[in-house]
XYZ file of C-alpha atoms in Angstrom:
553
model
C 0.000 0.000 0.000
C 1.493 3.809 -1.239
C 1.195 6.425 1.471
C 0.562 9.353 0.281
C 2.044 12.307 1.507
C -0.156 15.134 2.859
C 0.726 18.706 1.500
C 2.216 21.036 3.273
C -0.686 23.616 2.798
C -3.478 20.759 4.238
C -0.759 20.198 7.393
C -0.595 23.876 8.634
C -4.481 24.527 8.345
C -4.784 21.283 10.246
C -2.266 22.278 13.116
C -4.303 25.863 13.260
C -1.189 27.704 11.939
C -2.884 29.403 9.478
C -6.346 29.625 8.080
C -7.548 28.256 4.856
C -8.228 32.018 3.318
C -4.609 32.773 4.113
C -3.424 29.637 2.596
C -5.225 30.254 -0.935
C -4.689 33.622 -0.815
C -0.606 32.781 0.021
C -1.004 30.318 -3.075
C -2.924 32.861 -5.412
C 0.023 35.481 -4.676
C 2.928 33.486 -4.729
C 5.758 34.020 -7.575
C 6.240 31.332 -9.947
C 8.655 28.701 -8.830
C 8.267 30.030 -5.095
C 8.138 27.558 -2.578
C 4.671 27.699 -0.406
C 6.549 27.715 3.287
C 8.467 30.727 1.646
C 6.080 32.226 0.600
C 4.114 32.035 3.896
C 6.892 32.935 5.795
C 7.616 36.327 3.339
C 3.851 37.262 4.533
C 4.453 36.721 8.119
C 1.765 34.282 8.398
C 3.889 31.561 10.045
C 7.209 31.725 11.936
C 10.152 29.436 10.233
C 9.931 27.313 13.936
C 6.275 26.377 12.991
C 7.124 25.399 9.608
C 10.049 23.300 10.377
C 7.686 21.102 12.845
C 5.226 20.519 10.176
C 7.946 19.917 7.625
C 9.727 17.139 10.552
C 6.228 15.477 10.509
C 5.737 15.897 6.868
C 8.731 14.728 5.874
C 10.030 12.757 8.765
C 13.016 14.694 8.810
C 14.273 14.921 12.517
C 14.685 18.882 13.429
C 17.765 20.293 15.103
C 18.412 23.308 17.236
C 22.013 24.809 16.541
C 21.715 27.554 19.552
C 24.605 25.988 21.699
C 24.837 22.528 19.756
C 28.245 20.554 20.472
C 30.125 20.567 16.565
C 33.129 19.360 15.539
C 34.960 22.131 14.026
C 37.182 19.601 12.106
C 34.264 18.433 9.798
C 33.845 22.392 8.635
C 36.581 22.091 6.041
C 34.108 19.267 4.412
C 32.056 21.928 3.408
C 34.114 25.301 2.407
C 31.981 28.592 4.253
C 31.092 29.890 0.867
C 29.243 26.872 -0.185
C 27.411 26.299 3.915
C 25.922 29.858 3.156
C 24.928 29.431 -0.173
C 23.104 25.828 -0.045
C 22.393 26.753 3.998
C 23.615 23.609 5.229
C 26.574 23.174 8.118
C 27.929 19.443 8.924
C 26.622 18.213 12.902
C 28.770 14.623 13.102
C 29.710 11.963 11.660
C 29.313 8.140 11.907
C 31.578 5.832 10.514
C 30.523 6.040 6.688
C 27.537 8.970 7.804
C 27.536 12.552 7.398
C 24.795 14.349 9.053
C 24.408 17.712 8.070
C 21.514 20.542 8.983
C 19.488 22.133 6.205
C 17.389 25.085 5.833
C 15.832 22.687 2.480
C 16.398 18.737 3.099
C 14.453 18.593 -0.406
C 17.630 20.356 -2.212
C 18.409 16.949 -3.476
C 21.737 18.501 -5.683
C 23.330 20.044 -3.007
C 22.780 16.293 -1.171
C 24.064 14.983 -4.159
C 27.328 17.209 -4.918
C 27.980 16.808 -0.864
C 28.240 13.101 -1.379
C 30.461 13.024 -4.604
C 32.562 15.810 -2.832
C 33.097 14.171 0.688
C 32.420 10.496 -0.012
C 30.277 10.403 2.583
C 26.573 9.156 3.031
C 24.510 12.232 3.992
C 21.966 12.204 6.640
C 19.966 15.406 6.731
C 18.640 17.337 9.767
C 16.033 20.366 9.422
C 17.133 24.024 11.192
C 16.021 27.554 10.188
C 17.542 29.699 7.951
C 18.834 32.273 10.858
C 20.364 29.644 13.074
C 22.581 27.813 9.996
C 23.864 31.306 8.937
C 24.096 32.057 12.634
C 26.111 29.246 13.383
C 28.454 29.635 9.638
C 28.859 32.758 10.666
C 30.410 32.294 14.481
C 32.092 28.924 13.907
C 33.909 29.231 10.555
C 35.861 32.137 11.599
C 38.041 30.630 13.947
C 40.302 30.790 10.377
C 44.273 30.713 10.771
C 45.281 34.439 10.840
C 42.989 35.971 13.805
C 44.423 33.954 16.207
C 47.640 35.847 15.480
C 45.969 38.950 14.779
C 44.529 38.770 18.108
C 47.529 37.448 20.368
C 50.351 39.271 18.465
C 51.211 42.654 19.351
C 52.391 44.829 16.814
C 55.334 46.960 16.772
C 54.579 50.711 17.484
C 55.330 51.708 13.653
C 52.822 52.844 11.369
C 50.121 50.987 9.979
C 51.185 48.609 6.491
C 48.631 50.140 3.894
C 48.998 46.534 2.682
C 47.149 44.834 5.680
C 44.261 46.920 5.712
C 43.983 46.941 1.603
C 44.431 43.418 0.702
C 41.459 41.335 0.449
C 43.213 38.109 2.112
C 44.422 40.301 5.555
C 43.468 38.589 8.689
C 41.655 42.797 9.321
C 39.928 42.608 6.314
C 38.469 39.508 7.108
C 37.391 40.537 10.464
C 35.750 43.622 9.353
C 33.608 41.806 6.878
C 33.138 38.939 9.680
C 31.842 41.808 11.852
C 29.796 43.074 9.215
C 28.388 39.554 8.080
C 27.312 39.035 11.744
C 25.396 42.122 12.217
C 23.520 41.295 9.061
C 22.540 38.308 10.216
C 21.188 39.012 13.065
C 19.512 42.071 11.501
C 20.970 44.697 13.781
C 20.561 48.343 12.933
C 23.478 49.713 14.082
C 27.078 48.441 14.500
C 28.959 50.231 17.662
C 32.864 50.026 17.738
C 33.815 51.319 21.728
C 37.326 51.534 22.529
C 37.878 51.485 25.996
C 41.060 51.821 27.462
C 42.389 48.127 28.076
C 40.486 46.631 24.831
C 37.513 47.778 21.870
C 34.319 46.521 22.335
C 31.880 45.677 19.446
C 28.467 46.013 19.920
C 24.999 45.512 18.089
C 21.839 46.986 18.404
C 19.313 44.143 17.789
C 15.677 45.153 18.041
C 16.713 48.141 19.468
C 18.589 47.245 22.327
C 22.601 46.937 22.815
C 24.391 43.649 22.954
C 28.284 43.241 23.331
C 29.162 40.548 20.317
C 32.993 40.559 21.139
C 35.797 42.155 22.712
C 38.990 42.663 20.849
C 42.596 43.766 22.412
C 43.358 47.050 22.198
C 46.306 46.842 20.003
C 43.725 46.085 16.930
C 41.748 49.011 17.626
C 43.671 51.450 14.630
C 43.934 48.753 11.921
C 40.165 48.158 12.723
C 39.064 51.744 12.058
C 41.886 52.433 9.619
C 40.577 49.415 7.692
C 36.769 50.901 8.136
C 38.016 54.535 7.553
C 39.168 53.585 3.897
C 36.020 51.576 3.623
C 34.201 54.646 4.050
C 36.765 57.139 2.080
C 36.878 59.072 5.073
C 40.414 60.720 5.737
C 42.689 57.825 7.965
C 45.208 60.722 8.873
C 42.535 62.950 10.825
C 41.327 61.777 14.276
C 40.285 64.817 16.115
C 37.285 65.238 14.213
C 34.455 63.629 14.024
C 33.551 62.284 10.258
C 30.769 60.838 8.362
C 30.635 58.596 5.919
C 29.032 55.894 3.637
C 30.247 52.640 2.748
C 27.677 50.282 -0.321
C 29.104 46.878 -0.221
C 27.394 43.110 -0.683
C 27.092 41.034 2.263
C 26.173 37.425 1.591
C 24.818 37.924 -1.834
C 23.179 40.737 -0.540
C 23.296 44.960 -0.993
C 23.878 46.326 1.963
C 24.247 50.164 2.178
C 26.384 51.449 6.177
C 26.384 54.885 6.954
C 29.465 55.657 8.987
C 30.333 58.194 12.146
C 33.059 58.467 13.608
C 34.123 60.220 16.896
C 36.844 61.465 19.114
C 36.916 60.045 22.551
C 39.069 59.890 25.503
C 40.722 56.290 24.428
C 40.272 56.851 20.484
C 37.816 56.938 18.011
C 34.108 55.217 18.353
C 33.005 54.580 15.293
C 28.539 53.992 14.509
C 27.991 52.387 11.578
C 23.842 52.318 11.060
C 23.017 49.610 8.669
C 20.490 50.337 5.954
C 19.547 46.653 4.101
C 18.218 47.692 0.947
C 16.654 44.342 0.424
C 14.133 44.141 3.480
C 13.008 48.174 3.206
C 9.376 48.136 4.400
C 7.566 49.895 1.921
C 4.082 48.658 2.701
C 2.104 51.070 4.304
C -0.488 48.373 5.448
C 2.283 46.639 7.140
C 3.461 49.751 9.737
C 1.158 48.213 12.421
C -1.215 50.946 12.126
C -4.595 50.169 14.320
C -7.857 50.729 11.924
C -8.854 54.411 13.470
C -5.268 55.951 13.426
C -5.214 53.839 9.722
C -7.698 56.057 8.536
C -6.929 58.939 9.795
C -3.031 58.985 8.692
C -4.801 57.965 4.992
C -6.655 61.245 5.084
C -3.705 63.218 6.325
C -1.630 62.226 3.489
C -4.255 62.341 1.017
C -5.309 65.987 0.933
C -3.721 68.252 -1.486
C -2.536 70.533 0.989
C -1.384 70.742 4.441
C 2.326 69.736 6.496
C 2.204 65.881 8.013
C 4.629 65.477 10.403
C 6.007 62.148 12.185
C 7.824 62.415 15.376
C 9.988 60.556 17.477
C 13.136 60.033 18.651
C 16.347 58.715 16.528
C 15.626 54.549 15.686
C 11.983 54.824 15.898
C 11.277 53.899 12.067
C 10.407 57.492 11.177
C 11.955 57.475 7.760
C 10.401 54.098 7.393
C 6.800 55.038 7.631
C 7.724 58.659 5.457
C 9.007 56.283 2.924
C 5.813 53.958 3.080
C 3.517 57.196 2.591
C 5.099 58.226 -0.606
C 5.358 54.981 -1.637
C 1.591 54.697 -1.441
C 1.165 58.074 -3.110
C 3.667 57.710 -5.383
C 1.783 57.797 -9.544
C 2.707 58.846 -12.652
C 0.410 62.075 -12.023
C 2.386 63.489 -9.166
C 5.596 65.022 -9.200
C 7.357 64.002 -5.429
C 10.764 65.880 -4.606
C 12.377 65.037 -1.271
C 15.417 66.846 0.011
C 17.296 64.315 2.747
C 20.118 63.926 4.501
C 21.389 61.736 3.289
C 19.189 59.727 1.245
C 18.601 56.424 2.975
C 16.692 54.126 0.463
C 16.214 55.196 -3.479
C 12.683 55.140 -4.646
C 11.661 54.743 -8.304
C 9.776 57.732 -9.521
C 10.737 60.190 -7.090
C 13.667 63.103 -7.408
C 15.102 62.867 -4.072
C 18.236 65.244 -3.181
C 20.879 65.169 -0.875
C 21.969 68.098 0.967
C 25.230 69.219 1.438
C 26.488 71.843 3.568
C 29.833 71.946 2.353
C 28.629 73.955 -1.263
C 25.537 75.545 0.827
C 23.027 73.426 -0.048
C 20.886 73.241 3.319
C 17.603 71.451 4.209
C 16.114 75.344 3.502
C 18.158 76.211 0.365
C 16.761 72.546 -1.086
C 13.031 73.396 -0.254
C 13.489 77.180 -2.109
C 14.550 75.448 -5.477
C 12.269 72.576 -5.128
C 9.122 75.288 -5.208
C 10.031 76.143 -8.313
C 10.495 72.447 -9.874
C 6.588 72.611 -9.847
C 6.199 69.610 -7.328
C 2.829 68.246 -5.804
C 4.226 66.654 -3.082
C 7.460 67.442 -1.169
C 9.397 65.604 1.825
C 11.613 67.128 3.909
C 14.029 64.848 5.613
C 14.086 66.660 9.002
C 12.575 70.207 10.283
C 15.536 71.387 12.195
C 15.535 75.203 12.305
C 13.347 77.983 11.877
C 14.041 78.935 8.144
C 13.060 75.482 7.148
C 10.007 75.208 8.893
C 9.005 78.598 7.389
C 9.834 77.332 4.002
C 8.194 74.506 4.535
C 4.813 76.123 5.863
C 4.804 78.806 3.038
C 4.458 75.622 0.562
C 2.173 73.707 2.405
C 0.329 77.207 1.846
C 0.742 77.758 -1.506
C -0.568 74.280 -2.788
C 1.206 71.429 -1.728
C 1.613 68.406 0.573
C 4.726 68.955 2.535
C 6.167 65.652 5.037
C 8.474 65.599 7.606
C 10.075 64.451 10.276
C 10.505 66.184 13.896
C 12.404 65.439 17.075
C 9.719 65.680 19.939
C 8.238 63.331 22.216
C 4.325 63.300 21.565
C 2.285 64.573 18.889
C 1.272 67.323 21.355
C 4.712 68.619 22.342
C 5.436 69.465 18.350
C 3.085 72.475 18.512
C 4.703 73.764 21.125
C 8.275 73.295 19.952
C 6.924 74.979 16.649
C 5.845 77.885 18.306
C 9.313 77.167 20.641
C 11.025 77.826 17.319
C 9.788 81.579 16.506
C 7.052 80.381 13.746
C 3.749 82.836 14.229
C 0.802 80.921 15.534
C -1.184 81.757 13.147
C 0.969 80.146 10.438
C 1.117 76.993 12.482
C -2.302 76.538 12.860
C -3.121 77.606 9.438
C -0.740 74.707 7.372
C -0.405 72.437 9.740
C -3.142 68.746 8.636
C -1.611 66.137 11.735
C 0.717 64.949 13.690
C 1.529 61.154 13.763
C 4.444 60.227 17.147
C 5.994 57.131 16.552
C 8.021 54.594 18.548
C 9.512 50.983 18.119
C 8.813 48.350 20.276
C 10.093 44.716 20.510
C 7.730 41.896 19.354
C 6.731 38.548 21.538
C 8.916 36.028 19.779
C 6.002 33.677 18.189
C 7.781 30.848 19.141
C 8.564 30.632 22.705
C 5.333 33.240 23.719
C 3.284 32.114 26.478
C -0.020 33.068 28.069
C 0.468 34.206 31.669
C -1.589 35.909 33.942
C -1.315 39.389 34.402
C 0.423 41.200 37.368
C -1.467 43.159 39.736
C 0.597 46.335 38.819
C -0.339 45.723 35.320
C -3.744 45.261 36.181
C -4.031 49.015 37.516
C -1.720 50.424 34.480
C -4.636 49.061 32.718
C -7.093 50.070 34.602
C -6.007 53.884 34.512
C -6.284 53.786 31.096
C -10.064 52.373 30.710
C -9.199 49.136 29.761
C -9.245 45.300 31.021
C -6.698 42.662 30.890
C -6.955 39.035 31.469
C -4.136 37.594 29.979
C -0.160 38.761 28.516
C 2.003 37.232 26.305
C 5.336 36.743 27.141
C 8.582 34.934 25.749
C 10.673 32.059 27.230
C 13.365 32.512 25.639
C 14.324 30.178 22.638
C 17.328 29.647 19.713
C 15.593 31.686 17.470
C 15.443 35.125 19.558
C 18.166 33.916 20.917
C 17.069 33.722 24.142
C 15.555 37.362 24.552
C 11.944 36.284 24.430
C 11.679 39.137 21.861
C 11.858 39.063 18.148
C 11.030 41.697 15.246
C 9.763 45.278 16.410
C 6.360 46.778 15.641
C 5.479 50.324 15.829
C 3.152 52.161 18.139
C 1.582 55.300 16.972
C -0.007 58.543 18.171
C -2.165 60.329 15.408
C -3.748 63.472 15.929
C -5.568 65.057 13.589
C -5.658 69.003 13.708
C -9.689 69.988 14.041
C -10.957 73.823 13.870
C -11.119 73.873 17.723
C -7.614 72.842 18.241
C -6.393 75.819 15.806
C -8.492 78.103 17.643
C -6.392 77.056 20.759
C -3.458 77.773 19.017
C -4.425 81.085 17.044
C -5.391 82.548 20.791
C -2.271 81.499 22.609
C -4.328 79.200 25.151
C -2.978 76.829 27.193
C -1.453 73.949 26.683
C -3.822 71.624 28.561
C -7.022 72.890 25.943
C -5.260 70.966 23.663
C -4.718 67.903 25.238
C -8.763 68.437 26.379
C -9.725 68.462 22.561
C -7.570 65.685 21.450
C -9.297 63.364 24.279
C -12.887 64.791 22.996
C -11.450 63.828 19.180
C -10.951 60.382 20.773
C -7.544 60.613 19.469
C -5.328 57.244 20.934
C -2.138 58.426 22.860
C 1.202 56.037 22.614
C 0.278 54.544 25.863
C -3.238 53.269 24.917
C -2.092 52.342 21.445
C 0.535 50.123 23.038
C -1.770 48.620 25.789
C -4.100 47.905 22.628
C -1.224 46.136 21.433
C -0.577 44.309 24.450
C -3.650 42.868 24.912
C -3.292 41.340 21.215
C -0.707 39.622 22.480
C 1.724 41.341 20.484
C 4.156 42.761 22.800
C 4.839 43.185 26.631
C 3.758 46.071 28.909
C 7.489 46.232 30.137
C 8.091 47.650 26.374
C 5.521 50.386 26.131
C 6.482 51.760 29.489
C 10.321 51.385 28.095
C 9.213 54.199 25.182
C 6.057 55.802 25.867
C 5.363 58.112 29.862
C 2.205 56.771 31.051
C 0.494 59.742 32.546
């Protein structure tokens, strides 16, 4: 008797992973030659944990975590780095005339088949996710001959060989695209590079938090940021100033686009590099974890002809990210868009986007005077820092067009006040300006290690303060594949308020501060807090997160 298989599709509706409209819709949508689990996992609708355990019972493939798993590192030259990244397999043991290797695809029956004729070996395969193979290529496989050295010998106090930081085979080189290669893979933001004064400490910023990855000796610390410097062109002779730079390089196969800062300190030069993957840019503006009201009323904001929009937050709270999502959107063959940035993070087909440079005079406010007479519809300006630009920018809104920005303030509320804070006339502010949207990032409940608990009594009361119940909270264990955080991925919490007559009658007659705040609560506008509690009780994230980035009053 034949047993036939079930599909994969049939397996996950039956476990309750997904339901049976997401599954057609996944299949209807799907490029050609895409896989299904990809596919579902591109959408979000599974996590690659829950896919793996269907696939193990589908397939009877046995499923392996790497976080911590025991390898022998003399098997790794069996299957050269390049080739472990590129077919996502690493090798776990082996047994007599048996290989057994993990795989992200145990189907890939020609990478099974060239491992065999390359090693002689049978090949037994194990399932693990994509993140913990490249995790584990990534940590393992650099133990190559030359750091060791790097690391244990100490130079001689002469200058730097231009050779060791140029050539592509330098034990530095390597290390600074090993660094590089591990951020990316655990798809940190920003790289940090500390020197302190007995060694240099490299750290990540992972869903918005800092980790250390490694310490280095100090005696590496200027062939690291030499090596980065020339990366970056920046000048390796000057390091009293602080510098900026960009470096556009490929990182597994993939674009990868680092903006560079560097800094003076007391033990040397710290050196930021933010990372800016070109390949996973949101630019789905259905995707920015917008709730339905505040969905609604950012789409009317950004839809009128006329009017300033501005989005608010502090530095790393995706405000470029959702600007970039609302031009996307309005983005058609109709519309002329011109944005003036600094720099330009992510290109956009279709829309003239400057960079401005103060070192010819070309400032956020020069930009904004020759864009007005480019005839746009719709302009974006990367950042209101001073009081000419905002007065540029309000005079277009004015005169016809739909001007976005971004502002540094910590609610929606406080940007009227540091408007008028700035010298622009009242009238002028209430006059162009359409709404207000504050943003912030917070960390997701990893999907695969959340659990329902009850609630505390202190978050009971938070709760209650705010109008609202709670009878259960998600929260993470701790697994391999948020490596053991409990958190994984970061969702945004808004604040939208929409400017109504009554509110620029507060601000035409000078009144206080609290009238506004009244009339926002009678608009039934959601604050950050509420918005995030909303959240919270969806199960999405933790109240320990909201009350990280948003004051509960």
């Amino acid at each position: 008797m034949v047993q036939t298989r079930k599909r994969l599709g049939d397996l996950l509706v039956e476990a309750g992973l997904i339901s049976e409209e997401k599954l057609n819709m996944a299949l209807q949508e799907k490029e050609k030659g895409q896989k299904l689990g990809d596919a579902l996992l591109q959408k979000g609708y599974i996590t690659e944990q829950q896919l793996i355990e269907v696939l193990e019972f589908q397939l009877g493939i046995p499923h392996v975590s790497l976080y911590r798993y025991p390898f022998d590192t003399n098997l790794f030259h069996l299957i050269p780095k390049e080739e472990a990244k590129r077919n996502l397999m690493i090798p776990l043991k082996k047994e007599g005339e048996k290989l057994y290797v993990a795989m992200s695809d145990p189907m890939d029956f020609y990478a099974i088949e060239d491992l065999r004729l390359s090693t002689g070996f049978q090949i037994e395969t194990a399932i693990a996710t994509k993140d913990d193979i490249l995790r584990a290529v990534t940590k393992y496989y650099d133990t190559e001959e030359g750091f060791e050295e790097l690391v244990n010998e100490k130079p001689e106090k002469s200058t730097i060989e231009e050779q060791t930081i140029v050539d592509q085979d330098s034990p530095i080189v390597k290390l600074v695209n090993q660094i590089l290669s591990n951020a990316v893979t655990q798809k940190a933001s920003d790289i940090h590079i500390d020197p302190q004064e007995t060694k240099v400490s490299i750290r990540y910023r992972i869903d918005g938090v800092l980790r250390t990855e490694r310490n280095l000796p100090k005696h590496m610390q200027s062939m690291l940021i030499a090596r980065i410097k020339i990366m970056a062109n920046l000048d390796i002779t000057e390091f009293r100033v602080p510098q900026d730079g960009r470096i556009k390089t490929n990182v597994d196969y993939r674009p990868v686009d680092l903006r560079v800062s560097t800094l003076p300190t007391v033990f040397g030069e710290k050196v930021v590099m933010r990372i800016l993957d070109l390949s996973s840019a949101l630019n789905d503006i259905k995707q920015l974890g917008f709730n339905k009201l505040n969905f609604k009323r950012f789409m009317d904001m950004i839809q009128q002809p006329t009017g300033i929009v501005l989005i608010t937050g502090p530095t790393g709270s995706g405000k470029s990210s959702t600007l970039y999502a609302a031009l996307n959107h309005l983005n058609s063959e109709e519309v002329n868009i011109i944005t003036v940035e600094d720099p330009v993070e992510y290109q956009l087909e279709g829309i003239n986007q400057i960079g401005v440079n103060p070192n010819v005079g070309l400032t956020f406010a020069k930009g904004l005077r020759a864009i007005l007479r480019q005839d746009p519809n719709i302009i974006m300006v990367g950042e209101i820092r001073d009081k000419e630009t905002v007065e540029v920018a309000i005079r277009a809104s004015l005169t016809g067009h739909l001007v976005l920005s971004t502002i540094h303030t910590n609610d929606s509320l406080g940007t009227v006040t540091r408007l008028l804070d700035m010298g622009v006339e009242p009238f002028l502010v209430a006059s162009s300006l359409s709404g207000i949207v504050a943003q912030r990032l917070v960390r997701k409940v990893c999907r695969d290690c959340g659990r329902e608990h009850e609630p505390s009594k202190r978050e009971v009361e938070i709760f209650a303060k705010r109008g609202m119940k709670i009878d259960k909270i998600m929260r993470g264990e701790g697994c391999s594949s948020c490596n053991m955080t409990g958190y994984k991925g970061r969702l945004a919490i808004h604040e939208v308020l929409v400017m109504n007559d009554d509110m620029k009658k507060v601000i035409l007659n000078g009144e206080a501060f609290s009238k506004l705040r009244e009339h926002a609560v009678k608009n039934k506008t959601i604050f950050l807090v509420d918005d995030g509690l909303l959240k919270v009780k969806q199960g999405l994230t933790t109240t320990e997160e909201i009350l990280r980035v948003a004051i509960s009053e």
